[in-house]
Amino acid sequence: MEQNKDINQFDIPLAKRIHLNNYNSILLKKLFIYFPFIFLILSIFGLRLIRNKEIGSLRNLNLQAQRNHDHRILGHLPYDEISKEKLVLIEPNIEVHIDMRDSLLKMRDEAKRDGIYLVFLSGYRSINLQNEIFYSLKSIRNQDAAERARVSAPPGYSEHSTGFAIDIGDATQRETDFENEFENTDAFRWLIKNAAKFHFKLSFTKDNKYIDYEPWHWRYEGSIEALKVFETSNR
């Protein structure tokens, strides 16, 4: 009898192990049945993640290409230097593209008839001169290139090199030359009202995100060559 008791004592855990094994077996069968579906779902999810990542990368590349297609440097567009043969002297030390000479002088004459006295501050500047302005003044003012580019174009990126740009001041308020305060002068107000009649346009307005506002800086767009030069900027 004691032996039978011992045997019965061992039978109980043995039965339990058989029950667990059966449970594990059923669980494994279920996993085998559902595994293909789980794998399929995970695969689809993974593929979508990869695809979204690739689409995001393509969008970033496209945006970068759109930003860089015009070859800007520090916000400035590149401009070729005008040939010397197309330059004319309108005042001592001030040369401009021959295409804009007549319109520029007519504009000054009409302003004078209205009691406004325009003064020309700067016209054509060579790339070499622009190089001196950009790098020398940058050093003097202890500014890095990005800071200096807000107020002065790098060499090869200035509208002045085309001969179609002109800096204008008010002859009665010379303290406003190359200053934002020029916008408060009669000369600037007259230009805003009349410059377009002579095919002149303010280049760097207050909403320009690359370059600081320059109320004195105007460019000529009254010839086919000038329109071609500034096509990218206008676009």
Short mmCIF file of C-alpha atoms in Angstrom, two decimals:
data_model
loop_
_atom_site.label_atom_id
_atom_site.label_comp_id
_atom_site.label_asym_id
_atom_site.label_seq_id
_atom_site.Cartn_x
_atom_site.Cartn_y
_atom_site.Cartn_z
CA MET A 1 0.00 0.00 0.00
CA GLU A 2 2.79 2.39 0.83
CA GLN A 3 4.35 1.73 -2.57
CA ASN A 4 1.02 2.52 -4.24
CA LYS A 5 0.84 5.77 -2.33
CA ASP A 6 4.33 6.64 -3.50
CA ILE A 7 3.38 5.87 -7.07
CA ASN A 8 0.26 8.03 -6.82
CA GLN A 9 2.32 10.87 -5.43
CA PHE A 10 4.52 10.76 -8.51
CA ASP A 11 1.55 10.41 -10.86
CA ILE A 12 0.15 13.85 -10.00
CA PRO A 13 3.15 15.97 -11.15
CA LEU A 14 3.56 13.69 -14.14
CA ALA A 15 -0.04 14.44 -15.17
CA LYS A 16 0.63 18.16 -14.72
CA ARG A 17 3.65 18.04 -17.04
CA ILE A 18 1.57 16.30 -19.69
CA HIS A 19 -1.08 19.05 -19.38
CA LEU A 20 1.55 21.81 -19.83
CA ASN A 21 3.07 20.10 -22.80
CA ASN A 22 -0.35 19.88 -24.43
CA TYR A 23 -0.91 23.62 -23.81
CA ASN A 24 2.47 24.51 -25.30
CA SER A 25 1.75 22.32 -28.26
CA ILE A 26 -1.53 24.09 -28.94
CA LEU A 27 0.16 27.48 -28.57
CA LEU A 28 2.86 26.52 -31.04
CA LYS A 29 0.26 25.32 -33.52
CA LYS A 30 -1.55 28.65 -33.25
CA LEU A 31 1.70 30.54 -33.78
CA PHE A 32 2.44 28.47 -36.90
CA ILE A 33 -1.04 29.18 -38.20
CA TYR A 34 -0.95 32.94 -37.54
CA PHE A 35 2.76 33.55 -38.21
CA PRO A 36 2.36 34.13 -41.98
CA PHE A 37 -0.31 36.73 -41.32
CA ILE A 38 1.78 38.48 -38.66
CA PHE A 39 4.81 38.41 -40.95
CA LEU A 40 2.76 39.86 -43.80
CA ILE A 41 1.44 42.70 -41.65
CA LEU A 42 4.92 43.55 -40.32
CA SER A 43 6.35 43.44 -43.85
CA ILE A 44 3.71 45.83 -45.17
CA PHE A 45 4.28 48.18 -42.24
CA GLY A 46 8.06 48.07 -42.80
CA LEU A 47 7.73 48.71 -46.52
CA ARG A 48 5.52 51.71 -45.86
CA LEU A 49 8.06 53.13 -43.42
CA ILE A 50 10.85 52.70 -45.99
CA ARG A 51 8.70 54.22 -48.74
CA ASN A 52 7.76 57.22 -46.60
CA LYS A 53 11.41 57.74 -45.74
CA GLU A 54 12.39 57.61 -49.42
CA ILE A 55 9.61 60.03 -50.37
CA GLY A 56 10.75 62.39 -47.61
CA SER A 57 14.33 62.21 -48.87
CA LEU A 58 13.21 62.92 -52.44
CA ARG A 59 11.17 65.90 -51.27
CA ASN A 60 14.17 67.26 -49.39
CA LEU A 61 16.35 66.82 -52.47
CA ASN A 62 13.78 68.57 -54.65
CA LEU A 63 13.51 71.46 -52.21
CA GLN A 64 17.28 71.72 -52.05
CA ALA A 65 17.48 71.72 -55.83
CA GLN A 66 14.87 74.46 -56.03
CA ARG A 67 16.81 76.53 -53.55
CA ASN A 68 20.11 76.05 -55.32
CA HIS A 69 19.04 76.09 -58.97
CA ASP A 70 19.76 79.83 -59.24
CA HIS A 71 23.30 79.40 -57.80
CA ARG A 72 22.89 81.97 -55.05
CA ILE A 73 25.72 82.67 -52.64
CA LEU A 74 24.72 84.16 -49.31
CA GLY A 75 21.43 85.21 -50.91
CA HIS A 76 23.00 86.97 -53.91
CA LEU A 77 22.53 85.95 -57.53
CA PRO A 78 25.54 85.71 -59.88
CA TYR A 79 26.02 88.40 -62.54
CA ASP A 80 28.49 88.61 -65.41
CA GLU A 81 30.63 91.71 -65.65
CA ILE A 82 29.69 94.03 -68.49
CA SER A 83 32.23 94.56 -71.27
CA LYS A 84 34.01 97.92 -71.26
CA GLU A 85 32.65 98.70 -74.74
CA LYS A 86 29.10 98.99 -73.36
CA LEU A 87 29.97 101.47 -70.61
CA VAL A 88 29.46 105.23 -70.86
CA LEU A 89 30.53 108.00 -68.48
CA ILE A 90 27.64 110.13 -67.21
CA GLU A 91 29.53 111.93 -64.43
CA PRO A 92 33.10 111.89 -63.16
CA ASN A 93 33.79 108.39 -61.78
CA ILE A 94 30.30 107.13 -62.61
CA GLU A 95 29.80 104.80 -65.57
CA VAL A 96 26.62 102.97 -66.57
CA HIS A 97 25.44 100.62 -69.30
CA ILE A 98 24.82 102.54 -72.50
CA ASP A 99 21.27 101.13 -72.69
CA MET A 100 20.21 102.97 -69.54
CA ARG A 101 22.04 106.29 -69.99
CA ASP A 102 19.25 108.19 -71.74
CA SER A 103 16.49 106.98 -69.42
CA LEU A 104 18.59 107.75 -66.34
CA LEU A 105 19.39 111.31 -67.43
CA LYS A 106 15.79 111.96 -68.51
CA MET A 107 14.62 110.78 -65.10
CA ARG A 108 16.96 113.18 -63.35
CA ASP A 109 15.83 116.06 -65.60
CA GLU A 110 12.14 115.40 -64.97
CA ALA A 111 12.74 115.18 -61.22
CA LYS A 112 14.52 118.52 -61.37
CA ARG A 113 11.52 120.10 -63.12
CA ASP A 114 9.45 118.86 -60.19
CA GLY A 115 11.83 120.48 -57.72
CA ILE A 116 13.57 117.20 -56.82
CA TYR A 117 17.35 116.98 -57.10
CA LEU A 118 18.64 113.48 -57.62
CA VAL A 119 22.32 112.73 -57.16
CA PHE A 120 24.03 109.64 -58.54
CA LEU A 121 26.22 107.95 -55.94
CA SER A 122 27.51 104.82 -57.66
CA GLY A 123 27.05 103.09 -61.00
CA TYR A 124 29.14 100.36 -62.58
CA ARG A 125 31.59 98.60 -60.28
CA SER A 126 34.11 96.06 -61.53
CA ILE A 127 34.39 92.66 -59.92
CA ASN A 128 37.85 93.64 -58.65
CA LEU A 129 36.42 96.73 -56.95
CA GLN A 130 33.58 94.68 -55.51
CA ASN A 131 36.19 92.26 -54.17
CA GLU A 132 37.88 95.10 -52.29
CA ILE A 133 34.59 96.42 -50.97
CA PHE A 134 33.35 93.07 -49.77
CA TYR A 135 36.51 91.68 -48.17
CA SER A 136 38.21 94.87 -47.00
CA LEU A 137 35.17 96.41 -45.35
CA LYS A 138 34.24 93.02 -43.92
CA SER A 139 37.57 92.93 -42.11
CA ILE A 140 37.34 96.55 -40.97
CA ARG A 141 33.87 96.03 -39.55
CA ASN A 142 34.82 92.67 -38.00
CA GLN A 143 31.91 90.91 -39.74
CA ASP A 144 31.73 87.38 -41.06
CA ALA A 145 30.79 86.81 -44.70
CA ALA A 146 27.10 86.18 -44.00
CA GLU A 147 26.78 89.42 -42.02
CA ARG A 148 28.57 91.46 -44.66
CA ALA A 149 26.51 89.90 -47.46
CA ARG A 150 23.39 91.43 -45.94
CA VAL A 151 24.63 94.86 -47.08
CA SER A 152 27.20 94.13 -49.79
CA ALA A 153 27.35 91.53 -52.55
CA PRO A 154 30.32 89.18 -52.93
CA PRO A 155 32.44 89.78 -56.05
CA GLY A 156 30.71 88.38 -59.12
CA TYR A 157 27.31 88.68 -57.42
CA SER A 158 26.64 92.41 -57.58
CA GLU A 159 24.09 94.09 -59.83
CA HIS A 160 26.56 96.96 -60.16
CA SER A 161 28.85 94.73 -62.24
CA THR A 162 26.19 94.60 -64.95
CA GLY A 163 26.18 98.37 -65.45
CA PHE A 164 22.40 98.39 -64.99
CA ALA A 165 22.39 99.37 -61.29
CA ILE A 166 22.54 102.89 -59.92
CA ASP A 167 22.66 104.19 -56.35
CA ILE A 168 20.70 107.42 -55.97
CA GLY A 169 20.63 110.06 -53.25
CA ASP A 170 18.90 113.33 -52.47
CA ALA A 171 21.16 116.29 -53.25
CA THR A 172 19.50 118.31 -50.49
CA GLN A 173 19.97 115.64 -47.80
CA ARG A 174 23.38 114.10 -48.35
CA GLU A 175 23.47 112.72 -44.82
CA THR A 176 20.99 110.08 -46.02
CA ASP A 177 23.33 108.72 -48.73
CA PHE A 178 23.44 104.91 -48.47
CA GLU A 179 21.22 105.04 -45.39
CA ASN A 180 17.72 103.71 -44.79
CA GLU A 181 16.73 107.25 -43.86
CA PHE A 182 16.83 108.01 -47.59
CA GLU A 183 13.29 106.59 -47.74
CA ASN A 184 12.12 109.69 -45.82
CA THR A 185 13.42 112.11 -48.46
CA ASP A 186 11.51 113.86 -51.22
CA ALA A 187 13.83 112.20 -53.73
CA PHE A 188 12.83 108.69 -52.64
CA ARG A 189 9.13 109.52 -52.60
CA TRP A 190 9.46 110.92 -56.12
CA LEU A 191 11.27 107.77 -57.30
CA ILE A 192 8.61 105.49 -55.87
CA LYS A 193 6.00 107.45 -57.79
CA ASN A 194 7.86 108.00 -61.07
CA ALA A 195 10.85 105.65 -61.53
CA ALA A 196 8.82 102.95 -63.30
CA LYS A 197 8.05 105.38 -66.15
CA PHE A 198 11.77 105.33 -66.92
CA HIS A 199 12.05 101.53 -66.45
CA PHE A 200 13.78 101.66 -63.06
CA LYS A 201 12.95 99.32 -60.22
CA LEU A 202 13.93 99.16 -56.54
CA SER A 203 16.13 96.07 -56.23
CA PHE A 204 16.15 95.27 -52.52
CA THR A 205 12.82 95.91 -50.87
CA LYS A 206 11.86 95.46 -47.23
CA ASP A 207 10.46 91.99 -47.84
CA ASN A 208 13.71 90.62 -49.30
CA LYS A 209 14.65 87.64 -47.12
CA TYR A 210 18.29 87.54 -48.24
CA ILE A 211 19.51 91.13 -48.41
CA ASP A 212 18.89 94.19 -46.25
CA TYR A 213 16.59 96.93 -47.48
CA GLU A 214 18.35 99.45 -49.74
CA PRO A 215 16.06 102.35 -50.73
CA TRP A 216 18.91 103.97 -52.70
CA HIS A 217 19.65 101.01 -54.99
CA TRP A 218 17.75 100.95 -58.30
CA ARG A 219 18.17 98.87 -61.43
CA TYR A 220 17.23 99.44 -65.06
CA GLU A 221 14.97 96.98 -66.87
CA GLY A 222 14.22 98.93 -70.04
CA SER A 223 16.07 96.84 -72.63
CA ILE A 224 16.08 93.20 -73.74
CA GLU A 225 19.59 92.73 -72.40
CA ALA A 226 18.60 94.14 -69.01
CA LEU A 227 15.51 91.92 -68.83
CA LYS A 228 17.66 88.87 -69.57
CA VAL A 229 20.15 89.85 -66.87
CA PHE A 230 17.47 90.19 -64.20
CA GLU A 231 15.17 87.39 -65.38
CA THR A 232 16.14 85.03 -62.55
CA SER A 233 15.76 87.72 -59.93
CA ASN A 234 12.31 88.71 -61.19
CA ARG A 235 11.22 85.07 -61.42
#
